[in-house]
Amino acid sequence: MAALTEHASLLNLRVRGWRRRHVETPYGRVHLIEARGEGVLPTVVLLHGFTAAGAHYGPLLEQLRRAARRVVAPDLPAHGFSDSPA
């Protein structure tokens, strides 16, 4: 279950135009946030570290958005808003 800080971070990104969605995998639903960028670099995928979630990297995601055409930040299984594997 996502912590209050993750909800606040996600809300902050959504206000800035980021969208969220879930992708079905064999291990459950994986949550991700994504946005179109303003730059010329190809799509950038940011993977978080242990005990984190994609939304925790809001300032970095905004910087990457200026450089890339698209930025995606998934929550790994059992992190953030993704399902925990059975």
PDB file of N, CA, C and O in Angstrom:
ATOM      1  N   MET A   1       0.840  -1.179   0.000  1.00  0.00           N
ATOM      2  CA  MET A   1       0.000   0.000   0.000  1.00  0.00           C
ATOM      3  C   MET A   1       0.882   1.239   0.000  1.00  0.00           C
ATOM      4  O   MET A   1       1.879   1.310   0.703  1.00  0.00           O
ATOM      5  N   ALA A   2       0.504   2.208  -0.784  1.00  0.00           N
ATOM      6  CA  ALA A   2       1.300   3.422  -0.923  1.00  0.00           C
ATOM      7  C   ALA A   2       1.181   4.293   0.323  1.00  0.00           C
ATOM      8  O   ALA A   2       0.123   4.417   0.934  1.00  0.00           O
ATOM      9  N   ALA A   3       2.289   4.916   0.672  1.00  0.00           N
ATOM     10  CA  ALA A   3       2.336   5.801   1.833  1.00  0.00           C
ATOM     11  C   ALA A   3       1.784   7.179   1.477  1.00  0.00           C
ATOM     12  O   ALA A   3       1.643   7.535   0.301  1.00  0.00           O
ATOM     13  N   LEU A   4       1.495   7.961   2.480  1.00  0.00           N
ATOM     14  CA  LEU A   4       0.973   9.310   2.276  1.00  0.00           C
ATOM     15  C   LEU A   4       1.933  10.152   1.429  1.00  0.00           C
ATOM     16  O   LEU A   4       1.487  10.920   0.572  1.00  0.00           O
ATOM     17  N   THR A   5       3.231   9.995   1.629  1.00  0.00           N
ATOM     18  CA  THR A   5       4.201  10.764   0.841  1.00  0.00           C
ATOM     19  C   THR A   5       4.119  10.404  -0.644  1.00  0.00           C
ATOM     20  O   THR A   5       4.287  11.270  -1.501  1.00  0.00           O
ATOM     21  N   GLU A   6       3.853   9.131  -0.942  1.00  0.00           N
ATOM     22  CA  GLU A   6       3.717   8.723  -2.342  1.00  0.00           C
ATOM     23  C   GLU A   6       2.464   9.320  -2.964  1.00  0.00           C
ATOM     24  O   GLU A   6       2.481   9.751  -4.115  1.00  0.00           O
ATOM     25  N   HIS A   7       1.386   9.383  -2.203  1.00  0.00           N
ATOM     26  CA  HIS A   7       0.155  10.001  -2.704  1.00  0.00           C
ATOM     27  C   HIS A   7       0.393  11.493  -2.982  1.00  0.00           C
ATOM     28  O   HIS A   7      -0.042  12.007  -4.011  1.00  0.00           O
ATOM     29  N   ALA A   8       1.066  12.178  -2.070  1.00  0.00           N
ATOM     30  CA  ALA A   8       1.340  13.609  -2.253  1.00  0.00           C
ATOM     31  C   ALA A   8       2.257  13.846  -3.449  1.00  0.00           C
ATOM     32  O   ALA A   8       2.025  14.761  -4.246  1.00  0.00           O
ATOM     33  N   SER A   9       3.286  13.019  -3.597  1.00  0.00           N
ATOM     34  CA  SER A   9       4.206  13.164  -4.728  1.00  0.00           C
ATOM     35  C   SER A   9       3.493  12.919  -6.046  1.00  0.00           C
ATOM     36  O   SER A   9       3.699  13.644  -7.029  1.00  0.00           O
ATOM     37  N   LEU A  10       2.634  11.913  -6.084  1.00  0.00           N
ATOM     38  CA  LEU A  10       1.887  11.606  -7.300  1.00  0.00           C
ATOM     39  C   LEU A  10       0.925  12.747  -7.641  1.00  0.00           C
ATOM     40  O   LEU A  10       0.820  13.154  -8.799  1.00  0.00           O
ATOM     41  N   LEU A  11       0.246  13.274  -6.652  1.00  0.00           N
ATOM     42  CA  LEU A  11      -0.668  14.390  -6.886  1.00  0.00           C
ATOM     43  C   LEU A  11       0.083  15.587  -7.464  1.00  0.00           C
ATOM     44  O   LEU A  11      -0.384  16.234  -8.406  1.00  0.00           O
ATOM     45  N   ASN A  12       1.248  15.879  -6.927  1.00  0.00           N
ATOM     46  CA  ASN A  12       2.074  16.985  -7.421  1.00  0.00           C
ATOM     47  C   ASN A  12       2.417  16.785  -8.901  1.00  0.00           C
ATOM     48  O   ASN A  12       2.354  17.723  -9.693  1.00  0.00           O
ATOM     49  N   LEU A  13       2.781  15.579  -9.285  1.00  0.00           N
ATOM     50  CA  LEU A  13       3.103  15.301 -10.682  1.00  0.00           C
ATOM     51  C   LEU A  13       1.862  15.383 -11.570  1.00  0.00           C
ATOM     52  O   LEU A  13       1.913  15.902 -12.688  1.00  0.00           O
ATOM     53  N   ARG A  14       0.746  14.886 -11.096  1.00  0.00           N
ATOM     54  CA  ARG A  14      -0.486  14.907 -11.903  1.00  0.00           C
ATOM     55  C   ARG A  14      -0.926  16.339 -12.173  1.00  0.00           C
ATOM     56  O   ARG A  14      -1.420  16.643 -13.256  1.00  0.00           O
ATOM     57  N   VAL A  15      -0.743  17.227 -11.209  1.00  0.00           N
ATOM     58  CA  VAL A  15      -1.070  18.638 -11.416  1.00  0.00           C
ATOM     59  C   VAL A  15      -0.195  19.218 -12.532  1.00  0.00           C
ATOM     60  O   VAL A  15      -0.627  20.099 -13.270  1.00  0.00           O
ATOM     61  N   ARG A  16       1.004  18.696 -12.703  1.00  0.00           N
ATOM     62  CA  ARG A  16       1.935  19.174 -13.729  1.00  0.00           C
ATOM     63  C   ARG A  16       1.765  18.462 -15.071  1.00  0.00           C
ATOM     64  O   ARG A  16       2.581  18.619 -15.959  1.00  0.00           O
ATOM     65  N   GLY A  17       0.730  17.657 -15.204  1.00  0.00           N
ATOM     66  CA  GLY A  17       0.433  17.044 -16.483  1.00  0.00           C
ATOM     67  C   GLY A  17       0.868  15.600 -16.656  1.00  0.00           C
ATOM     68  O   GLY A  17       0.707  15.035 -17.738  1.00  0.00           O
ATOM     69  N   TRP A  18       1.400  14.990 -15.618  1.00  0.00           N
ATOM     70  CA  TRP A  18       1.777  13.575 -15.692  1.00  0.00           C
ATOM     71  C   TRP A  18       0.519  12.738 -15.599  1.00  0.00           C
ATOM     72  O   TRP A  18      -0.425  13.083 -14.909  1.00  0.00           O
ATOM     73  N   ARG A  19       0.513  11.601 -16.296  1.00  0.00           N
ATOM     74  CA  ARG A  19      -0.630  10.695 -16.179  1.00  0.00           C
ATOM     75  C   ARG A  19      -0.155   9.373 -15.597  1.00  0.00           C
ATOM     76  O   ARG A  19       1.013   9.019 -15.702  1.00  0.00           O
ATOM     77  N   ARG A  20      -1.083   8.684 -15.005  1.00  0.00           N
ATOM     78  CA  ARG A  20      -0.757   7.386 -14.402  1.00  0.00           C
ATOM     79  C   ARG A  20      -1.569   6.312 -15.083  1.00  0.00           C
ATOM     80  O   ARG A  20      -2.652   6.572 -15.610  1.00  0.00           O
ATOM     81  N   ARG A  21      -1.028   5.116 -15.090  1.00  0.00           N
ATOM     82  CA  ARG A  21      -1.763   3.968 -15.611  1.00  0.00           C
ATOM     83  C   ARG A  21      -1.154   2.703 -15.026  1.00  0.00           C
ATOM     84  O   ARG A  21      -0.093   2.737 -14.414  1.00  0.00           O
ATOM     85  N   HIS A  22      -1.843   1.594 -15.223  1.00  0.00           N
ATOM     86  CA  HIS A  22      -1.371   0.291 -14.778  1.00  0.00           C
ATOM     87  C   HIS A  22      -1.174  -0.612 -15.982  1.00  0.00           C
ATOM     88  O   HIS A  22      -1.940  -0.553 -16.941  1.00  0.00           O
ATOM     89  N   VAL A  23      -0.159  -1.438 -15.922  1.00  0.00           N
ATOM     90  CA  VAL A  23       0.143  -2.409 -16.966  1.00  0.00           C
ATOM     91  C   VAL A  23       0.028  -3.797 -16.340  1.00  0.00           C
ATOM     92  O   VAL A  23       0.628  -4.046 -15.284  1.00  0.00           O
ATOM     93  N   GLU A  24      -0.741  -4.664 -16.969  1.00  0.00           N
ATOM     94  CA  GLU A  24      -0.900  -6.030 -16.466  1.00  0.00           C
ATOM     95  C   GLU A  24       0.351  -6.844 -16.803  1.00  0.00           C
ATOM     96  O   GLU A  24       0.842  -6.800 -17.930  1.00  0.00           O
ATOM     97  N   THR A  25       0.891  -7.556 -15.821  1.00  0.00           N
ATOM     98  CA  THR A  25       2.044  -8.434 -16.007  1.00  0.00           C
ATOM     99  C   THR A  25       1.737  -9.781 -15.352  1.00  0.00           C
ATOM    100  O   THR A  25       0.770  -9.886 -14.584  1.00  0.00           O
ATOM    101  N   PRO A  26       2.557 -10.803 -15.580  1.00  0.00           N
ATOM    102  CA  PRO A  26       2.349 -12.085 -14.894  1.00  0.00           C
ATOM    103  C   PRO A  26       2.479 -11.974 -13.370  1.00  0.00           C
ATOM    104  O   PRO A  26       2.054 -12.862 -12.642  1.00  0.00           O
ATOM    105  N   TYR A  27       3.054 -10.881 -12.878  1.00  0.00           N
ATOM    106  CA  TYR A  27       3.282 -10.710 -11.443  1.00  0.00           C
ATOM    107  C   TYR A  27       2.300  -9.733 -10.804  1.00  0.00           C
ATOM    108  O   TYR A  27       2.460  -9.350  -9.660  1.00  0.00           O
ATOM    109  N   GLY A  28       1.291  -9.316 -11.552  1.00  0.00           N
ATOM    110  CA  GLY A  28       0.316  -8.356 -11.053  1.00  0.00           C
ATOM    111  C   GLY A  28       0.399  -7.057 -11.840  1.00  0.00           C
ATOM    112  O   GLY A  28       1.165  -6.921 -12.784  1.00  0.00           O
ATOM    113  N   ARG A  29      -0.410  -6.106 -11.421  1.00  0.00           N
ATOM    114  CA  ARG A  29      -0.431  -4.813 -12.104  1.00  0.00           C
ATOM    115  C   ARG A  29       0.762  -3.966 -11.685  1.00  0.00           C
ATOM    116  O   ARG A  29       1.055  -3.837 -10.504  1.00  0.00           O
ATOM    117  N   VAL A  30       1.430  -3.394 -12.666  1.00  0.00           N
ATOM    118  CA  VAL A  30       2.550  -2.485 -12.419  1.00  0.00           C
ATOM    119  C   VAL A  30       2.065  -1.070 -12.716  1.00  0.00           C
ATOM    120  O   VAL A  30       1.546  -0.792 -13.794  1.00  0.00           O
ATOM    121  N   HIS A  31       2.226  -0.203 -11.755  1.00  0.00           N
ATOM    122  CA  HIS A  31       1.823   1.194 -11.888  1.00  0.00           C
ATOM    123  C   HIS A  31       2.958   1.982 -12.530  1.00  0.00           C
ATOM    124  O   HIS A  31       4.128   1.740 -12.257  1.00  0.00           O
ATOM    125  N   LEU A  32       2.600   2.949 -13.378  1.00  0.00           N
ATOM    126  CA  LEU A  32       3.629   3.837 -13.921  1.00  0.00           C
ATOM    127  C   LEU A  32       3.059   5.220 -14.123  1.00  0.00           C
ATOM    128  O   LEU A  32       1.847   5.406 -14.261  1.00  0.00           O
ATOM    129  N   ILE A  33       3.955   6.182 -14.102  1.00  0.00           N
ATOM    130  CA  ILE A  33       3.603   7.553 -14.435  1.00  0.00           C
ATOM    131  C   ILE A  33       4.384   7.919 -15.680  1.00  0.00           C
ATOM    132  O   ILE A  33       5.510   7.450 -15.885  1.00  0.00           O
ATOM    133  N   GLU A  34       3.775   8.729 -16.531  1.00  0.00           N
ATOM    134  CA  GLU A  34       4.426   9.086 -17.777  1.00  0.00           C
ATOM    135  C   GLU A  34       3.977  10.471 -18.223  1.00  0.00           C
ATOM    136  O   GLU A  34       2.902  10.935 -17.836  1.00  0.00           O
ATOM    137  N   ALA A  35       4.831  11.096 -19.031  1.00  0.00           N
ATOM    138  CA  ALA A  35       4.491  12.401 -19.584  1.00  0.00           C
ATOM    139  C   ALA A  35       5.265  12.613 -20.871  1.00  0.00           C
ATOM    140  O   ALA A  35       6.364  12.079 -21.050  1.00  0.00           O
ATOM    141  N   ARG A  36       4.666  13.378 -21.755  1.00  0.00           N
ATOM    142  CA  ARG A  36       5.385  13.819 -22.948  1.00  0.00           C
ATOM    143  C   ARG A  36       6.397  14.861 -22.523  1.00  0.00           C
ATOM    144  O   ARG A  36       6.147  15.657 -21.629  1.00  0.00           O
ATOM    145  N   GLY A  37       7.524  14.830 -23.203  1.00  0.00           N
ATOM    146  CA  GLY A  37       8.566  15.792 -22.892  1.00  0.00           C
ATOM    147  C   GLY A  37       8.668  16.878 -23.937  1.00  0.00           C
ATOM    148  O   GLY A  37       7.921  16.904 -24.912  1.00  0.00           O
ATOM    149  N   GLU A  38       9.632  17.749 -23.735  1.00  0.00           N
ATOM    150  CA  GLU A  38       9.862  18.883 -24.621  1.00  0.00           C
ATOM    151  C   GLU A  38      11.166  18.750 -25.382  1.00  0.00           C
ATOM    152  O   GLU A  38      11.469  19.580 -26.227  1.00  0.00           O
ATOM    153  N   GLY A  39      11.945  17.728 -25.085  1.00  0.00           N
ATOM    154  CA  GLY A  39      13.279  17.603 -25.658  1.00  0.00           C
ATOM    155  C   GLY A  39      13.343  16.722 -26.883  1.00  0.00           C
ATOM    156  O   GLY A  39      12.328  16.276 -27.423  1.00  0.00           O
ATOM    157  N   VAL A  40      14.569  16.452 -27.294  1.00  0.00           N
ATOM    158  CA  VAL A  40      14.803  15.663 -28.507  1.00  0.00           C
ATOM    159  C   VAL A  40      15.326  14.257 -28.212  1.00  0.00           C
ATOM    160  O   VAL A  40      15.385  13.420 -29.103  1.00  0.00           O
ATOM    161  N   LEU A  41      15.695  13.990 -26.975  1.00  0.00           N
ATOM    162  CA  LEU A  41      16.191  12.659 -26.636  1.00  0.00           C
ATOM    163  C   LEU A  41      15.061  11.640 -26.741  1.00  0.00           C
ATOM    164  O   LEU A  41      13.890  11.989 -26.578  1.00  0.00           O
ATOM    165  N   PRO A  42      15.390  10.360 -26.990  1.00  0.00           N
ATOM    166  CA  PRO A  42      14.340   9.337 -27.025  1.00  0.00           C
ATOM    167  C   PRO A  42      13.727   9.133 -25.638  1.00  0.00           C
ATOM    168  O   PRO A  42      14.175   9.716 -24.648  1.00  0.00           O
ATOM    169  N   THR A  43      12.730   8.289 -25.569  1.00  0.00           N
ATOM    170  CA  THR A  43      12.054   8.001 -24.305  1.00  0.00           C
ATOM    171  C   THR A  43      13.065   7.607 -23.227  1.00  0.00           C
ATOM    172  O   THR A  43      13.965   6.814 -23.459  1.00  0.00           O
ATOM    173  N   VAL A  44      12.888   8.181 -22.045  1.00  0.00           N
ATOM    174  CA  VAL A  44      13.734   7.880 -20.890  1.00  0.00           C
ATOM    175  C   VAL A  44      12.872   7.143 -19.867  1.00  0.00           C
ATOM    176  O   VAL A  44      11.752   7.571 -19.570  1.00  0.00           O
ATOM    177  N   VAL A  45      13.389   6.023 -19.348  1.00  0.00           N
ATOM    178  CA  VAL A  45      12.707   5.259 -18.305  1.00  0.00           C
ATOM    179  C   VAL A  45      13.531   5.370 -17.035  1.00  0.00           C
ATOM    180  O   VAL A  45      14.725   5.052 -17.036  1.00  0.00           O
ATOM    181  N   LEU A  46      12.919   5.833 -15.958  1.00  0.00           N
ATOM    182  CA  LEU A  46      13.605   5.981 -14.677  1.00  0.00           C
ATOM    183  C   LEU A  46      13.150   4.864 -13.750  1.00  0.00           C
ATOM    184  O   LEU A  46      11.963   4.757 -13.428  1.00  0.00           O
ATOM    185  N   LEU A  47      14.083   4.012 -13.336  1.00  0.00           N
ATOM    186  CA  LEU A  47      13.786   2.940 -12.386  1.00  0.00           C
ATOM    187  C   LEU A  47      14.265   3.349 -11.003  1.00  0.00           C
ATOM    188  O   LEU A  47      15.426   3.726 -10.827  1.00  0.00           O
ATOM    189  N   HIS A  48      13.392   3.281 -10.038  1.00  0.00           N
ATOM    190  CA  HIS A  48      13.719   3.667  -8.670  1.00  0.00           C
ATOM    191  C   HIS A  48      14.526   2.583  -7.963  1.00  0.00           C
ATOM    192  O   HIS A  48      14.615   1.448  -8.416  1.00  0.00           O
ATOM    193  N   GLY A  49      15.074   2.934  -6.814  1.00  0.00           N
ATOM    194  CA  GLY A  49      15.826   1.995  -5.998  1.00  0.00           C
ATOM    195  C   GLY A  49      14.937   1.320  -4.966  1.00  0.00           C
ATOM    196  O   GLY A  49      13.725   1.525  -4.918  1.00  0.00           O
ATOM    197  N   PHE A  50      15.560   0.519  -4.134  1.00  0.00           N
ATOM    198  CA  PHE A  50      14.869  -0.236  -3.089  1.00  0.00           C
ATOM    199  C   PHE A  50      14.189   0.721  -2.125  1.00  0.00           C
ATOM    200  O   PHE A  50      14.757   1.735  -1.740  1.00  0.00           O
ATOM    201  N   THR A  51      12.993   0.423  -1.717  1.00  0.00           N
ATOM    202  CA  THR A  51      12.139   1.177  -0.792  1.00  0.00           C
ATOM    203  C   THR A  51      11.646   2.505  -1.359  1.00  0.00           C
ATOM    204  O   THR A  51      11.156   3.343  -0.614  1.00  0.00           O
ATOM    205  N   ALA A  52      11.750   2.723  -2.646  1.00  0.00           N
ATOM    206  CA  ALA A  52      11.289   3.965  -3.260  1.00  0.00           C
ATOM    207  C   ALA A  52      10.151   3.671  -4.234  1.00  0.00           C
ATOM    208  O   ALA A  52       9.716   2.535  -4.378  1.00  0.00           O
ATOM    209  N   ALA A  53       9.696   4.704  -4.898  1.00  0.00           N
ATOM    210  CA  ALA A  53       8.681   4.601  -5.945  1.00  0.00           C
ATOM    211  C   ALA A  53       8.974   5.678  -6.980  1.00  0.00           C
ATOM    212  O   ALA A  53       9.703   6.635  -6.708  1.00  0.00           O
ATOM    213  N   GLY A  54       8.404   5.529  -8.158  1.00  0.00           N
ATOM    214  CA  GLY A  54       8.677   6.475  -9.237  1.00  0.00           C
ATOM    215  C   GLY A  54       8.343   7.916  -8.884  1.00  0.00           C
ATOM    216  O   GLY A  54       9.071   8.843  -9.232  1.00  0.00           O
ATOM    217  N   ALA A  55       7.225   8.128  -8.188  1.00  0.00           N
ATOM    218  CA  ALA A  55       6.790   9.485  -7.861  1.00  0.00           C
ATOM    219  C   ALA A  55       7.753  10.209  -6.919  1.00  0.00           C
ATOM    220  O   ALA A  55       7.737  11.433  -6.852  1.00  0.00           O
ATOM    221  N   HIS A  56       8.593   9.489  -6.210  1.00  0.00           N
ATOM    222  CA  HIS A  56       9.563  10.116  -5.306  1.00  0.00           C
ATOM    223  C   HIS A  56      10.582  10.973  -6.046  1.00  0.00           C
ATOM    224  O   HIS A  56      11.261  11.789  -5.442  1.00  0.00           O
ATOM    225  N   TYR A  57      10.709  10.747  -7.340  1.00  0.00           N
ATOM    226  CA  TYR A  57      11.732  11.422  -8.140  1.00  0.00           C
ATOM    227  C   TYR A  57      11.151  12.580  -8.937  1.00  0.00           C
ATOM    228  O   TYR A  57      11.635  12.894 -10.017  1.00  0.00           O
ATOM    229  N   GLY A  58      10.137  13.235  -8.420  1.00  0.00           N
ATOM    230  CA  GLY A  58       9.460  14.317  -9.119  1.00  0.00           C
ATOM    231  C   GLY A  58      10.374  15.376  -9.713  1.00  0.00           C
ATOM    232  O   GLY A  58      10.281  15.676 -10.909  1.00  0.00           O
ATOM    233  N   PRO A  59      11.276  15.979  -8.941  1.00  0.00           N
ATOM    234  CA  PRO A  59      12.151  17.007  -9.512  1.00  0.00           C
ATOM    235  C   PRO A  59      13.035  16.476 -10.650  1.00  0.00           C
ATOM    236  O   PRO A  59      13.200  17.149 -11.677  1.00  0.00           O
ATOM    237  N   LEU A  60      13.569  15.284 -10.494  1.00  0.00           N
ATOM    238  CA  LEU A  60      14.386  14.695 -11.553  1.00  0.00           C
ATOM    239  C   LEU A  60      13.537  14.382 -12.780  1.00  0.00           C
ATOM    240  O   LEU A  60      13.952  14.621 -13.922  1.00  0.00           O
ATOM    241  N   LEU A  61      12.320  13.876 -12.566  1.00  0.00           N
ATOM    242  CA  LEU A  61      11.430  13.585 -13.684  1.00  0.00           C
ATOM    243  C   LEU A  61      11.124  14.850 -14.479  1.00  0.00           C
ATOM    244  O   LEU A  61      11.101  14.833 -15.715  1.00  0.00           O
ATOM    245  N   GLU A  62      10.905  15.959 -13.789  1.00  0.00           N
ATOM    246  CA  GLU A  62      10.642  17.226 -14.474  1.00  0.00           C
ATOM    247  C   GLU A  62      11.860  17.677 -15.282  1.00  0.00           C
ATOM    248  O   GLU A  62      11.712  18.190 -16.389  1.00  0.00           O
ATOM    249  N   GLN A  63      13.058  17.484 -14.769  1.00  0.00           N
ATOM    250  CA  GLN A  63      14.273  17.830 -15.528  1.00  0.00           C
ATOM    251  C   GLN A  63      14.413  16.945 -16.758  1.00  0.00           C
ATOM    252  O   GLN A  63      14.745  17.427 -17.845  1.00  0.00           O
ATOM    253  N   LEU A  64      14.166  15.658 -16.597  1.00  0.00           N
ATOM    254  CA  LEU A  64      14.251  14.736 -17.732  1.00  0.00           C
ATOM    255  C   LEU A  64      13.209  15.072 -18.792  1.00  0.00           C
ATOM    256  O   LEU A  64      13.463  14.928 -19.995  1.00  0.00           O
ATOM    257  N   ARG A  65      12.077  15.537 -18.345  1.00  0.00           N
ATOM    258  CA  ARG A  65      11.000  15.901 -19.272  1.00  0.00           C
ATOM    259  C   ARG A  65      11.420  17.023 -20.223  1.00  0.00           C
ATOM    260  O   ARG A  65      10.987  17.080 -21.360  1.00  0.00           O
ATOM    261  N   ARG A  66      12.267  17.918 -19.760  1.00  0.00           N
ATOM    262  CA  ARG A  66      12.749  19.008 -20.616  1.00  0.00           C
ATOM    263  C   ARG A  66      13.716  18.515 -21.680  1.00  0.00           C
ATOM    264  O   ARG A  66      13.886  19.151 -22.709  1.00  0.00           O
ATOM    265  N   ALA A  67      14.355  17.357 -21.433  1.00  0.00           N
ATOM    266  CA  ALA A  67      15.382  16.858 -22.353  1.00  0.00           C
ATOM    267  C   ALA A  67      14.891  15.751 -23.282  1.00  0.00           C
ATOM    268  O   ALA A  67      15.456  15.547 -24.345  1.00  0.00           O
ATOM    269  N   ALA A  68      13.847  15.036 -22.900  1.00  0.00           N
ATOM    270  CA  ALA A  68      13.403  13.853 -23.656  1.00  0.00           C
ATOM    271  C   ALA A  68      12.018  14.067 -24.258  1.00  0.00           C
ATOM    272  O   ALA A  68      11.259  14.929 -23.816  1.00  0.00           O
ATOM    273  N   ARG A  69      11.699  13.251 -25.260  1.00  0.00           N
ATOM    274  CA  ARG A  69      10.365  13.317 -25.886  1.00  0.00           C
ATOM    275  C   ARG A  69       9.292  12.706 -25.000  1.00  0.00           C
ATOM    276  O   ARG A  69       8.120  13.062 -25.098  1.00  0.00           O
ATOM    277  N   ARG A  70       9.682  11.758 -24.140  1.00  0.00           N
ATOM    278  CA  ARG A  70       8.741  11.071 -23.246  1.00  0.00           C
ATOM    279  C   ARG A  70       9.525  10.552 -22.054  1.00  0.00           C
ATOM    280  O   ARG A  70      10.655  10.096 -22.195  1.00  0.00           O
ATOM    281  N   VAL A  71       8.912  10.585 -20.878  1.00  0.00           N
ATOM    282  CA  VAL A  71       9.537  10.076 -19.660  1.00  0.00           C
ATOM    283  C   VAL A  71       8.551   9.124 -18.990  1.00  0.00           C
ATOM    284  O   VAL A  71       7.364   9.447 -18.856  1.00  0.00           O
ATOM    285  N   VAL A  72       9.049   7.961 -18.571  1.00  0.00           N
ATOM    286  CA  VAL A  72       8.226   6.935 -17.925  1.00  0.00           C
ATOM    287  C   VAL A  72       8.918   6.521 -16.622  1.00  0.00           C
ATOM    288  O   VAL A  72      10.132   6.301 -16.610  1.00  0.00           O
ATOM    289  N   ALA A  73       8.141   6.408 -15.557  1.00  0.00           N
ATOM    290  CA  ALA A  73       8.683   5.970 -14.270  1.00  0.00           C
ATOM    291  C   ALA A  73       7.759   4.906 -13.672  1.00  0.00           C
ATOM    292  O   ALA A  73       6.725   5.238 -13.080  1.00  0.00           O
ATOM    293  N   PRO A  74       8.107   3.625 -13.846  1.00  0.00           N
ATOM    294  CA  PRO A  74       7.272   2.567 -13.258  1.00  0.00           C
ATOM    295  C   PRO A  74       7.591   2.356 -11.782  1.00  0.00           C
ATOM    296  O   PRO A  74       8.682   2.673 -11.318  1.00  0.00           O
ATOM    297  N   ASP A  75       6.613   1.836 -11.072  1.00  0.00           N
ATOM    298  CA  ASP A  75       6.838   1.356  -9.703  1.00  0.00           C
ATOM    299  C   ASP A  75       7.081  -0.143  -9.823  1.00  0.00           C
ATOM    300  O   ASP A  75       6.220  -0.872 -10.333  1.00  0.00           O
ATOM    301  N   LEU A  76       8.203  -0.608  -9.376  1.00  0.00           N
ATOM    302  CA  LEU A  76       8.496  -2.034  -9.438  1.00  0.00           C
ATOM    303  C   LEU A  76       7.475  -2.808  -8.603  1.00  0.00           C
ATOM    304  O   LEU A  76       6.831  -2.236  -7.711  1.00  0.00           O
ATOM    305  N   PRO A  77       7.269  -4.105  -8.872  1.00  0.00           N
ATOM    306  CA  PRO A  77       6.318  -4.881  -8.074  1.00  0.00           C
ATOM    307  C   PRO A  77       6.594  -4.741  -6.573  1.00  0.00           C
ATOM    308  O   PRO A  77       7.748  -4.700  -6.143  1.00  0.00           O
ATOM    309  N   ALA A  78       5.529  -4.613  -5.804  1.00  0.00           N
ATOM    310  CA  ALA A  78       5.572  -4.453  -4.346  1.00  0.00           C
ATOM    311  C   ALA A  78       6.103  -3.095  -3.911  1.00  0.00           C
ATOM    312  O   ALA A  78       6.479  -2.913  -2.747  1.00  0.00           O
ATOM    313  N   HIS A  79       6.131  -2.129  -4.804  1.00  0.00           N
ATOM    314  CA  HIS A  79       6.551  -0.766  -4.474  1.00  0.00           C
ATOM    315  C   HIS A  79       5.482   0.216  -4.947  1.00  0.00           C
ATOM    316  O   HIS A  79       4.776  -0.053  -5.913  1.00  0.00           O
ATOM    317  N   GLY A  80       5.404   1.350  -4.275  1.00  0.00           N
ATOM    318  CA  GLY A  80       4.487   2.405  -4.707  1.00  0.00           C
ATOM    319  C   GLY A  80       3.064   1.905  -4.873  1.00  0.00           C
ATOM    320  O   GLY A  80       2.484   1.312  -3.975  1.00  0.00           O
ATOM    321  N   PHE A  81       2.513   2.110  -6.066  1.00  0.00           N
ATOM    322  CA  PHE A  81       1.139   1.755  -6.352  1.00  0.00           C
ATOM    323  C   PHE A  81       1.020   0.460  -7.143  1.00  0.00           C
ATOM    324  O   PHE A  81      -0.039   0.132  -7.667  1.00  0.00           O
ATOM    325  N   SER A  82       2.114  -0.292  -7.285  1.00  0.00           N
ATOM    326  CA  SER A  82       2.083  -1.581  -7.977  1.00  0.00           C
ATOM    327  C   SER A  82       1.638  -2.686  -7.030  1.00  0.00           C
ATOM    328  O   SER A  82       1.791  -2.586  -5.810  1.00  0.00           O
ATOM    329  N   ASP A  83       1.103  -3.764  -7.627  1.00  0.00           N
ATOM    330  CA  ASP A  83       0.700  -4.932  -6.835  1.00  0.00           C
ATOM    331  C   ASP A  83       1.911  -5.654  -6.279  1.00  0.00           C
ATOM    332  O   ASP A  83       3.003  -5.607  -6.856  1.00  0.00           O
ATOM    333  N   SER A  84       1.697  -6.354  -5.186  1.00  0.00           N
ATOM    334  CA  SER A  84       2.711  -7.270  -4.657  1.00  0.00           C
ATOM    335  C   SER A  84       2.502  -8.639  -5.289  1.00  0.00           C
ATOM    336  O   SER A  84       1.368  -9.109  -5.364  1.00  0.00           O
ATOM    337  N   PRO A  85       3.568  -9.295  -5.755  1.00  0.00           N
ATOM    338  CA  PRO A  85       3.402 -10.635  -6.327  1.00  0.00           C
ATOM    339  C   PRO A  85       2.844 -11.595  -5.279  1.00  0.00           C
ATOM    340  O   PRO A  85       3.116 -11.462  -4.084  1.00  0.00           O
ATOM    341  N   ALA A  86       2.062 -12.551  -5.746  1.00  0.00           N
ATOM    342  CA  ALA A  86       1.466 -13.522  -4.829  1.00  0.00           C
ATOM    343  C   ALA A  86       2.529 -14.452  -4.262  1.00  0.00           C
ATOM    344  O   ALA A  86       3.534 -14.722  -4.840  1.00  0.00           O
TER     345      ALA A  86
END
